[in-house]
PDB file of C-alpha atoms in Angstrom:
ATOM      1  CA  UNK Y   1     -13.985  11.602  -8.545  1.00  0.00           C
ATOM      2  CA  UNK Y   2     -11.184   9.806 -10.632  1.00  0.00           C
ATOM      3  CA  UNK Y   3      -9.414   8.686  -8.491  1.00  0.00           C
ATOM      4  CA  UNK Y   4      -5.606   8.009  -8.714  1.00  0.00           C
ATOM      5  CA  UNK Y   5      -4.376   7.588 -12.460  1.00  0.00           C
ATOM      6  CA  UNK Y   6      -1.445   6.583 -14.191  1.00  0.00           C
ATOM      7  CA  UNK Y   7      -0.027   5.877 -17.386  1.00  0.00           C
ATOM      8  CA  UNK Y   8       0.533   3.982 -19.330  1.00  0.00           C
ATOM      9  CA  UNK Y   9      -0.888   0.843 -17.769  1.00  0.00           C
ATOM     10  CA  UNK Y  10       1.508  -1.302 -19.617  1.00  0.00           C
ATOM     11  CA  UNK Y  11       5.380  -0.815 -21.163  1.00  0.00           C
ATOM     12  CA  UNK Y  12       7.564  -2.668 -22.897  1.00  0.00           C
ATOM     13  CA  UNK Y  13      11.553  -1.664 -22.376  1.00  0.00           C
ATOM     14  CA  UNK Y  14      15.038  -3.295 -23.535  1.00  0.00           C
ATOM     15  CA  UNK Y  15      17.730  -3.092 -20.533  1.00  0.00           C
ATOM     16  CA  UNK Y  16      19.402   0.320 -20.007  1.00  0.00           C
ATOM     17  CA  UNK Y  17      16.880   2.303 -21.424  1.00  0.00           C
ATOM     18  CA  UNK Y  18      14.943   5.201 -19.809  1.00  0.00           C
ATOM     19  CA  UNK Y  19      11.552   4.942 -18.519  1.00  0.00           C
ATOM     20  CA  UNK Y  20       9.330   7.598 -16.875  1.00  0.00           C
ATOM     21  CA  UNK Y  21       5.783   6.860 -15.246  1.00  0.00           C
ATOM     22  CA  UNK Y  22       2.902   9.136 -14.247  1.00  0.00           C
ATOM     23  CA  UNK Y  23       0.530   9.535 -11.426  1.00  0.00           C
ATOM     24  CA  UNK Y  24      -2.575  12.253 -11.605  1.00  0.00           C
ATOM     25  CA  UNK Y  25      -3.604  12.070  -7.487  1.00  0.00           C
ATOM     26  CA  UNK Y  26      -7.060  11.673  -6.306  1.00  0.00           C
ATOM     27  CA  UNK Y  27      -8.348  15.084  -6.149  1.00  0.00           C
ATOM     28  CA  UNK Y  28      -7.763  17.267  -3.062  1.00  0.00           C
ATOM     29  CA  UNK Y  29      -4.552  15.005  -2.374  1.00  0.00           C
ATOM     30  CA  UNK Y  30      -1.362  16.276  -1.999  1.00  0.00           C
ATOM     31  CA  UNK Y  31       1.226  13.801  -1.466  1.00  0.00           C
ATOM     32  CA  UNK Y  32       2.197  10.905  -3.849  1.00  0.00           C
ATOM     33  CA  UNK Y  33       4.217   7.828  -2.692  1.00  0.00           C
ATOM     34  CA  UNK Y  34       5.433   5.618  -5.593  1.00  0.00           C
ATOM     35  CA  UNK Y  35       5.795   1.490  -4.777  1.00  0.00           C
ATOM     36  CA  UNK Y  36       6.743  -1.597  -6.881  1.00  0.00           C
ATOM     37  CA  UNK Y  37       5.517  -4.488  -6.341  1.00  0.00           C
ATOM     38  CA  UNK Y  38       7.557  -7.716  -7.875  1.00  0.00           C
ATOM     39  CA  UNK Y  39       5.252 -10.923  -9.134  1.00  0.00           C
ATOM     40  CA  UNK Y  40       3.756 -12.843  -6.147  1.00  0.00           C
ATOM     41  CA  UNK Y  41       5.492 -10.318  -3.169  1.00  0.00           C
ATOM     42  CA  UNK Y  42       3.983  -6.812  -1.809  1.00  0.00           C
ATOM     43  CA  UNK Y  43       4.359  -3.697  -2.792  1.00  0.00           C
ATOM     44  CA  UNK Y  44       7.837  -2.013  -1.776  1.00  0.00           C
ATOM     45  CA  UNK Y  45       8.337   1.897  -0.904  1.00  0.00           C
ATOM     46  CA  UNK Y  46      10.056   3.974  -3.306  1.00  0.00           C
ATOM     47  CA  UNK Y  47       9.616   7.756  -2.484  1.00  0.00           C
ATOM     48  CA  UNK Y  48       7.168  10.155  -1.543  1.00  0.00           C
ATOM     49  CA  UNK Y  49       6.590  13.233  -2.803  1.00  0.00           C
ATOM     50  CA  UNK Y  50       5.181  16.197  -0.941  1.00  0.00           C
ATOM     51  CA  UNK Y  51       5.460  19.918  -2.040  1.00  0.00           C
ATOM     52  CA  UNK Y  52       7.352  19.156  -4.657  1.00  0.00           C
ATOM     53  CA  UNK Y  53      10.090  17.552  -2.907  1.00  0.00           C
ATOM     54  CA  UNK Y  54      11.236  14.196  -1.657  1.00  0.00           C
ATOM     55  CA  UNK Y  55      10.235  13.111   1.565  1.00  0.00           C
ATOM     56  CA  UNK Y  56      11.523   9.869   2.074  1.00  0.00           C
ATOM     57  CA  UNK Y  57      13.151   7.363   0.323  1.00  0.00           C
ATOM     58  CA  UNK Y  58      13.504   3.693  -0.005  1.00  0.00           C
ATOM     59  CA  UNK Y  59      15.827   0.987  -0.199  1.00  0.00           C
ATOM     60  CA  UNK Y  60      16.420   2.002  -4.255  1.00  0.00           C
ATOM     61  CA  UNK Y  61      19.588   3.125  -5.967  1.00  0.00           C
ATOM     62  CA  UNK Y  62      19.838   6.384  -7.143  1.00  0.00           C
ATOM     63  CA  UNK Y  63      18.594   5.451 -10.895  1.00  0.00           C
ATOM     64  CA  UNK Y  64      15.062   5.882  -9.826  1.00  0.00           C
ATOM     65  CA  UNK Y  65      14.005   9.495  -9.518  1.00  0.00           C
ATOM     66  CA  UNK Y  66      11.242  11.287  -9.217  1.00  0.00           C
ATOM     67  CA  UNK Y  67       9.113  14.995  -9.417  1.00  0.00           C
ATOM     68  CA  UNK Y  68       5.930  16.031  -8.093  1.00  0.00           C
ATOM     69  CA  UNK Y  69       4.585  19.432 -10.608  1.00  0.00           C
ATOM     70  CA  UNK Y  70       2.598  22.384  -8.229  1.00  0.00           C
ATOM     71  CA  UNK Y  71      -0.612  20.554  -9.276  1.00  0.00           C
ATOM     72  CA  UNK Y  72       0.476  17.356  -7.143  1.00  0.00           C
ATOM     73  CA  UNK Y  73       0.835  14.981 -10.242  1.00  0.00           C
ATOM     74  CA  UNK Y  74       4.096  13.160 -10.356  1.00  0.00           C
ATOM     75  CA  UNK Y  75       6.481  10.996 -12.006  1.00  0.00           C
ATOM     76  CA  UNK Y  76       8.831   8.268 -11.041  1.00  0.00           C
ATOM     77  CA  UNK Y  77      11.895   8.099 -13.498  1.00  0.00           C
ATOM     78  CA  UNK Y  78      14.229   4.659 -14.069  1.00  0.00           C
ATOM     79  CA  UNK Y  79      17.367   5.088 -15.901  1.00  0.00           C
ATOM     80  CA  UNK Y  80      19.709   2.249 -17.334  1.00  0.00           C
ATOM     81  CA  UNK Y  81      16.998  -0.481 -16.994  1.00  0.00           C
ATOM     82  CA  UNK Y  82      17.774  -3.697 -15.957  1.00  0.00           C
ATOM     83  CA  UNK Y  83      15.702  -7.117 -15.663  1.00  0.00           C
ATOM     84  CA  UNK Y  84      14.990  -6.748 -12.092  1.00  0.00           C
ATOM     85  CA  UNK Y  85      12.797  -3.555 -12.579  1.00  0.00           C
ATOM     86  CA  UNK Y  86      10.227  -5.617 -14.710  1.00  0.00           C
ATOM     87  CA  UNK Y  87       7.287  -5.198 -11.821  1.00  0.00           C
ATOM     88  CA  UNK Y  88       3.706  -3.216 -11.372  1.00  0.00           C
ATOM     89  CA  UNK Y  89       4.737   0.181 -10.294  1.00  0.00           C
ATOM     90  CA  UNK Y  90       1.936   1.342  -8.004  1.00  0.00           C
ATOM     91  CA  UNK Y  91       1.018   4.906  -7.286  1.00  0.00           C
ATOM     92  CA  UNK Y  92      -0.567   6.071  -3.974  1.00  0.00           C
ATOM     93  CA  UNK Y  93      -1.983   9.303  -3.155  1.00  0.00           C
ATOM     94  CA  UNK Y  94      -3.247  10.817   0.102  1.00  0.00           C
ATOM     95  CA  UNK Y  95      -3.899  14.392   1.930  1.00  0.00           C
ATOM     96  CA  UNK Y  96      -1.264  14.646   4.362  1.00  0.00           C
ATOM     97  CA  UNK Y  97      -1.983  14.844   8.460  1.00  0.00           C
ATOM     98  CA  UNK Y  98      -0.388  15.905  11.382  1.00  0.00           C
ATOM     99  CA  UNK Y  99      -0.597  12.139  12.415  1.00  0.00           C
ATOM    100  CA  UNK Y 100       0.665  10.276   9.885  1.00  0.00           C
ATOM    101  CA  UNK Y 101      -1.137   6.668  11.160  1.00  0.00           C
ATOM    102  CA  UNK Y 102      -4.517   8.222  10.323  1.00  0.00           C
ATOM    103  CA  UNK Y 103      -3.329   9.360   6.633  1.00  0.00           C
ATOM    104  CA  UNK Y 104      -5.350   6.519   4.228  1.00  0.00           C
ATOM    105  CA  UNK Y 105      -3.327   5.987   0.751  1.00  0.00           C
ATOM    106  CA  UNK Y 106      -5.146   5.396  -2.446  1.00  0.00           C
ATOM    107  CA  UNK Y 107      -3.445   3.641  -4.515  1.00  0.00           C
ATOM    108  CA  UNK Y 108      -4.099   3.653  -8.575  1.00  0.00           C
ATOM    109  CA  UNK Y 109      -4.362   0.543 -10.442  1.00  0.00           C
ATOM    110  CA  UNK Y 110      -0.539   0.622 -11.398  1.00  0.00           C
ATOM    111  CA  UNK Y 111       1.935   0.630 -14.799  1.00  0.00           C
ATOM    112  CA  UNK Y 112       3.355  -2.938 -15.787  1.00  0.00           C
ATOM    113  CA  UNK Y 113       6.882  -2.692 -16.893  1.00  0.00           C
ATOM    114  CA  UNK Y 114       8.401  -5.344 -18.753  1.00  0.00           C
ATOM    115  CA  UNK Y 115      12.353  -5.108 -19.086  1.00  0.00           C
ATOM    116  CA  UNK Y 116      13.403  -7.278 -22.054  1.00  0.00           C
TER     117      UNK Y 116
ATOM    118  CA  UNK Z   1       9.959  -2.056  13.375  1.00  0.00           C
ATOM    119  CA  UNK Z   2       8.335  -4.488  14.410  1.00  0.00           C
ATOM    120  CA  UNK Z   3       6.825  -7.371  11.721  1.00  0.00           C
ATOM    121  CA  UNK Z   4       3.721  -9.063  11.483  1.00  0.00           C
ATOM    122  CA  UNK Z   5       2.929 -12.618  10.452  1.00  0.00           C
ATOM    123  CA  UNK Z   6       0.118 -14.005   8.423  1.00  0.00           C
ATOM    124  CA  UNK Z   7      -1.521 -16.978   7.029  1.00  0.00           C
ATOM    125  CA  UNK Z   8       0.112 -17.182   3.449  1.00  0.00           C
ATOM    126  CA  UNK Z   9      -3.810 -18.368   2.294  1.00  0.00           C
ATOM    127  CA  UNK Z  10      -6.870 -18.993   3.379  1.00  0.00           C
ATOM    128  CA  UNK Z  11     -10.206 -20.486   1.984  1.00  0.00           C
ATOM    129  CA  UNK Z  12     -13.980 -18.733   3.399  1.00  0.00           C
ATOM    130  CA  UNK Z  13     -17.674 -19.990   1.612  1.00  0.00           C
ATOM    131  CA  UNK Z  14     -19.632 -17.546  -0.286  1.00  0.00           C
ATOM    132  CA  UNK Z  15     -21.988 -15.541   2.767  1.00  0.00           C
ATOM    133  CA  UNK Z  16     -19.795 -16.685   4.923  1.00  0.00           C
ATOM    134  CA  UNK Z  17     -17.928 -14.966   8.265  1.00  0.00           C
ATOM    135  CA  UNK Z  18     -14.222 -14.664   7.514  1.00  0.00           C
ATOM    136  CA  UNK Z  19     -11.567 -13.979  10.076  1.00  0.00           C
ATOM    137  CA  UNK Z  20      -7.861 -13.072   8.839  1.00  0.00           C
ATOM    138  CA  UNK Z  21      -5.321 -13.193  11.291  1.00  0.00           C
ATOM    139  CA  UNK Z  22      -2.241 -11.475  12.231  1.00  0.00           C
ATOM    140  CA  UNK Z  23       0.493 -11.493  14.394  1.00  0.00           C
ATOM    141  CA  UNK Z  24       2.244  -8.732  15.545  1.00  0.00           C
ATOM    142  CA  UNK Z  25       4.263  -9.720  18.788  1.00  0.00           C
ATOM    143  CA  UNK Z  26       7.185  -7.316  19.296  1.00  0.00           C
ATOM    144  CA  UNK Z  27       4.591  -4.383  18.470  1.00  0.00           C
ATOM    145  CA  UNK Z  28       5.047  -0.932  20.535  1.00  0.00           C
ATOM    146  CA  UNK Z  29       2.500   1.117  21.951  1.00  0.00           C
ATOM    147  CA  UNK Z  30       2.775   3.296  19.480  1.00  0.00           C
ATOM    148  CA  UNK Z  31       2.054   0.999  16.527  1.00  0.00           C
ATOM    149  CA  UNK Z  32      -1.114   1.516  14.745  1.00  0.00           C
ATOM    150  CA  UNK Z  33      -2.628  -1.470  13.014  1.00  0.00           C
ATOM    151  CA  UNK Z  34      -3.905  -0.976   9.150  1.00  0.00           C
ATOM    152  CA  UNK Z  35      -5.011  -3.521   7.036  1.00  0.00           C
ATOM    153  CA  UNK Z  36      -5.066  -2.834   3.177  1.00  0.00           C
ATOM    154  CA  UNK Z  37      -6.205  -5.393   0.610  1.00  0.00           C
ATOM    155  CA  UNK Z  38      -5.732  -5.758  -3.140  1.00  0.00           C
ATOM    156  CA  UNK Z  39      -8.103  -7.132  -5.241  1.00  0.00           C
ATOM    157  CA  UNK Z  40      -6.601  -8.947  -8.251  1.00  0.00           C
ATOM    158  CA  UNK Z  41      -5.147  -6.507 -10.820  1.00  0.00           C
ATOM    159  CA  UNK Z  42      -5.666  -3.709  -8.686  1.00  0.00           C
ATOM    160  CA  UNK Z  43      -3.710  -1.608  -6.618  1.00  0.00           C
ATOM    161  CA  UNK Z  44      -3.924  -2.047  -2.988  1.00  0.00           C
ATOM    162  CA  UNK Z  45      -6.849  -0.054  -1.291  1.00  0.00           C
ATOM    163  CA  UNK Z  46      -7.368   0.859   2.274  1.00  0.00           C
ATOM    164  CA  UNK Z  47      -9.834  -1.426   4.571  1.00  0.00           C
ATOM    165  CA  UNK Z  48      -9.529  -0.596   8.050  1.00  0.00           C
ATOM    166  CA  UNK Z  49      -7.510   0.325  11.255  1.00  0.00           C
ATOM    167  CA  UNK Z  50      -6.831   0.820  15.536  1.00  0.00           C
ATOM    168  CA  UNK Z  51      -4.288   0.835  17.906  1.00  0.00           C
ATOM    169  CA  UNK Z  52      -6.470  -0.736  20.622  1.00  0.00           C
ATOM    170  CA  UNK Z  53     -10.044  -0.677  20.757  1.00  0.00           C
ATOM    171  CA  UNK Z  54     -12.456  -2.805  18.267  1.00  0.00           C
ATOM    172  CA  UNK Z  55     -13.058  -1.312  14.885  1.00  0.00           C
ATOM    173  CA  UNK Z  56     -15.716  -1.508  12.593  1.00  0.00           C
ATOM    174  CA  UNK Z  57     -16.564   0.398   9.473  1.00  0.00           C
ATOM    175  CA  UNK Z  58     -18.883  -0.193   5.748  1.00  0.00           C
ATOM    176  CA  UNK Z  59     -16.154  -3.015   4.864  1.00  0.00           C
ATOM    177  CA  UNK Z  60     -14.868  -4.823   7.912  1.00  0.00           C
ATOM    178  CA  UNK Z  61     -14.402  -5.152  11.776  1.00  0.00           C
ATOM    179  CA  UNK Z  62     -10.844  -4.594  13.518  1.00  0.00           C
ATOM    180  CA  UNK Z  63     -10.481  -6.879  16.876  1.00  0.00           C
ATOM    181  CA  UNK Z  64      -7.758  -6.285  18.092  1.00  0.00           C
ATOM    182  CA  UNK Z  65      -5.974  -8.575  21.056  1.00  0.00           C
ATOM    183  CA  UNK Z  66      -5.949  -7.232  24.779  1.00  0.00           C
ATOM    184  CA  UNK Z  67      -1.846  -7.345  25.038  1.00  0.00           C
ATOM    185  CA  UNK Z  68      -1.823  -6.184  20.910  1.00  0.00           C
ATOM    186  CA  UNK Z  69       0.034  -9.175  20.201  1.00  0.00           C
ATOM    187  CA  UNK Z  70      -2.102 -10.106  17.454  1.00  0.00           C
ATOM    188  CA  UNK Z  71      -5.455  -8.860  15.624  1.00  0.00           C
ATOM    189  CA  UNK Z  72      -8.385 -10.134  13.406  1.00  0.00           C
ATOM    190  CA  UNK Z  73      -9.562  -8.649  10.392  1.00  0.00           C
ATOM    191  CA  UNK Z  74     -13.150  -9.551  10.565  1.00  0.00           C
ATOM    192  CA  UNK Z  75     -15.183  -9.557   7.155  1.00  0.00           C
ATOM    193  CA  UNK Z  76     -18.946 -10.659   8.138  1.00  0.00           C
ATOM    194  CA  UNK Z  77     -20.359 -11.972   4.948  1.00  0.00           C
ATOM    195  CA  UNK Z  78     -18.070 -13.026   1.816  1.00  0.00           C
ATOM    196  CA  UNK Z  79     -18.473 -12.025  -1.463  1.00  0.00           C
ATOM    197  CA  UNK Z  80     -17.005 -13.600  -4.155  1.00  0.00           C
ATOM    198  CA  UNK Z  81     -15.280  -9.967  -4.507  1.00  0.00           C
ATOM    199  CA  UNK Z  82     -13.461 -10.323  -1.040  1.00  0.00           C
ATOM    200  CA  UNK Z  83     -11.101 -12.583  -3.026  1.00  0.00           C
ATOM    201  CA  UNK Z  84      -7.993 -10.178  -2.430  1.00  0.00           C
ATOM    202  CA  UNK Z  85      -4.605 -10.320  -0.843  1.00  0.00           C
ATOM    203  CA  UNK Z  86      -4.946  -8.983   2.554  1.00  0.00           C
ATOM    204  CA  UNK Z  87      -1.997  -7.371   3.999  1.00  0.00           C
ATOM    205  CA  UNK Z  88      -1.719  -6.153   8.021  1.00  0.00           C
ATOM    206  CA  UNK Z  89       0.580  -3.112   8.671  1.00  0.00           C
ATOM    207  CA  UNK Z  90       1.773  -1.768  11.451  1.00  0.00           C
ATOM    208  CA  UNK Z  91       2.436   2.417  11.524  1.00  0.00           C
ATOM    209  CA  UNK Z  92       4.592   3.747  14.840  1.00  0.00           C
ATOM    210  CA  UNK Z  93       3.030   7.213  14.844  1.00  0.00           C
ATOM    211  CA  UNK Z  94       6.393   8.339  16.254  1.00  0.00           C
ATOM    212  CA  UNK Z  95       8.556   7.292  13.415  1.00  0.00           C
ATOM    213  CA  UNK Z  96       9.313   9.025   9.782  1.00  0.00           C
ATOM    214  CA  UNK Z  97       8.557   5.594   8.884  1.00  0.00           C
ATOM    215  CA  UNK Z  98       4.935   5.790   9.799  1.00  0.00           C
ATOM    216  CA  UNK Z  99       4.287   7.887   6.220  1.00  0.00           C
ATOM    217  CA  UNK Z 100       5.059   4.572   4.414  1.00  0.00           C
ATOM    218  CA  UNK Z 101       3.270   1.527   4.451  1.00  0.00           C
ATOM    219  CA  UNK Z 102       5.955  -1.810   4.618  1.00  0.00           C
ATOM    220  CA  UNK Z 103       3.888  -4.486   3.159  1.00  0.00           C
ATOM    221  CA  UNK Z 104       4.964  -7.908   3.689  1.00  0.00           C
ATOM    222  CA  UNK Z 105       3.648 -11.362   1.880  1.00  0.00           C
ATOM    223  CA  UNK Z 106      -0.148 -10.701   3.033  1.00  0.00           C
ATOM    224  CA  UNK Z 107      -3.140 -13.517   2.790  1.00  0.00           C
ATOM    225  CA  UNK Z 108      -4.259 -14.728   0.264  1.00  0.00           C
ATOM    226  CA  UNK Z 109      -8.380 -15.090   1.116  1.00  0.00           C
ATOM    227  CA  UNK Z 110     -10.085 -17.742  -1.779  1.00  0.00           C
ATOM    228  CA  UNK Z 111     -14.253 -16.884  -1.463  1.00  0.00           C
ATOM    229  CA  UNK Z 112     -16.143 -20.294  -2.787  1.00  0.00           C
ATOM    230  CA  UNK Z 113     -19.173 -20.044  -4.385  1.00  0.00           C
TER     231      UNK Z 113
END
C-alpha cells in the first residue's frame, strides 16, 4: 500500500504566479482534505474533497481551488502567489463514515512551496 | 468549539514512560478526543482516540479525565522515534466541523538517548 502521495515534494515560485499540487489517496480512500501548515505552527484546513465536490472550506480566499478526478486523486490550485503561501501543503486522505469522529486521516508527507 | 491547551515541549529518557497532557475544559459531551503526531518532515499521522473511557492501541494509551476536562496521551516506552509534535484534537460528532481536524501549537516531545 502507498499510501498518500503528492507531488512535487518541493517548488520554487515568484509572487503572482500559478501553482497547482497533487494528492494520489491511500487506496480504498475516498475523500481528500488539503492543509498548510506555516513554519513552527499546525497544520490549517483548506478544503475537502468528496465525490468530486467541495465539502467544506476553510478560512482561505477564493485564490485557492481545488478538484478531486472520479479516481479520488486531487489537486489544490493557488493563483496570484504571494509570500504568505510559502508553507508545507499537506494532503490527507480517508474513507468517509457515517460518524465523522471515527474517520482516521492519513496524511502524505507534503509539497514545500517557496514564494520568492 | 471548544480549544485545548498543551505543554509547548516536553523532554522523556530513552525506554522511558511518557505522559503528554492536554487540556480541554469547555469540552461538550459530544467532543471526541484524537491525538495525531508528526514526526519531523512528515505529515501528521493518526495515534489514538475516546470520548470517555481509557484507550489503548499498538502505539499509545488514551486516559482520559472523569469530568473530560483534560486527558493523557500515554506512550509506555520511548523511542528515540517518538520525537514528534503531538497535537490533541477535539471532534463534536454533531458538527460539519467534526470532518476537519483544527490543529493548534501541539507538544513538542524531545526522547534522550
Amino acid at each position: 500500500d502507498a499510501g498518500v502521495t503528492q507531488s512535487p515534494t518541493h517548488l520554487i515560485k515568484t509572487r503572482g504566479q500559478q501553482v497547482t499540487l497533487r494528492c494520489s489517496p491511500k487506496s480504498g480512500h475516498d475523500t481528500v482534505s488539503w492543509y498548510q501548515q506555516a513554519l513552527g505552527q499546525g497544520p490549517q484546513f483548506i478544503f475537502q474533497y468528496y465525490e468530486e465536490e467541495e465539502r467544506q472550506r476553510g478560512n482561505f480566499p477564493d485564490r485557492f481551488s481545488g478538484h478531486q478526478f472520479p479516481n479520488y486523486s486531487s489537486e489544490l490550485n493557488v493563483n496570484a502567489l504571494l509570500l504568505g503561501d510559502s508553507a508545507l501543503y499537506l494532503c490527507a486522505s480517508s474513507h468517509r463514515l457515517l460518524d465523522a469522529t471515527n474517520e482516521k486521516l492519513f496524511f502524505g508527507s507534503g509539497t514545500q512551496l517557496s514564494v520568492l | 468549539d471548544a480549544k485545548t491547551t498543551q505543554p509547548n515541549s516536553m523532554e522523556s529518557n530513552e525506554e522511558e514512560p511518557v505522559h503528554l497532557p492536554c487540556n480541554h475544559s469547555t469540552i461538550s459531551g459530544t467532543d471526541y478526543i484524537h491525538w495525531y503526531r508528526q514526526l519531523p518532515s512528515q505529515g501528521p499521522e493518526y495515534v489514538i482516540h475516546g470520548l470517555t473511557s481509557n484507550v489503548n492501541n499498538r502505539m499509545a494509551s488514551l486516559a482520559i479525565a472523569e469530568d473530560r476536562k483534560s486527558s493523557t496521551l500515554i506512550l509506555h516506552r520511548a523511542t528515540l522515534r517518538d520525537a514528534a509534535v503531538y497535537y490533541c484534537i477535539l471532534r463534536d460528532r454533531f458538527r460539519s466541523s467534526a470532518r476537519q481536524l483544527t490543529f493548534g501549537s501541539g507538544t513538542q516531545l524531545t526522547v534522550l538517548p
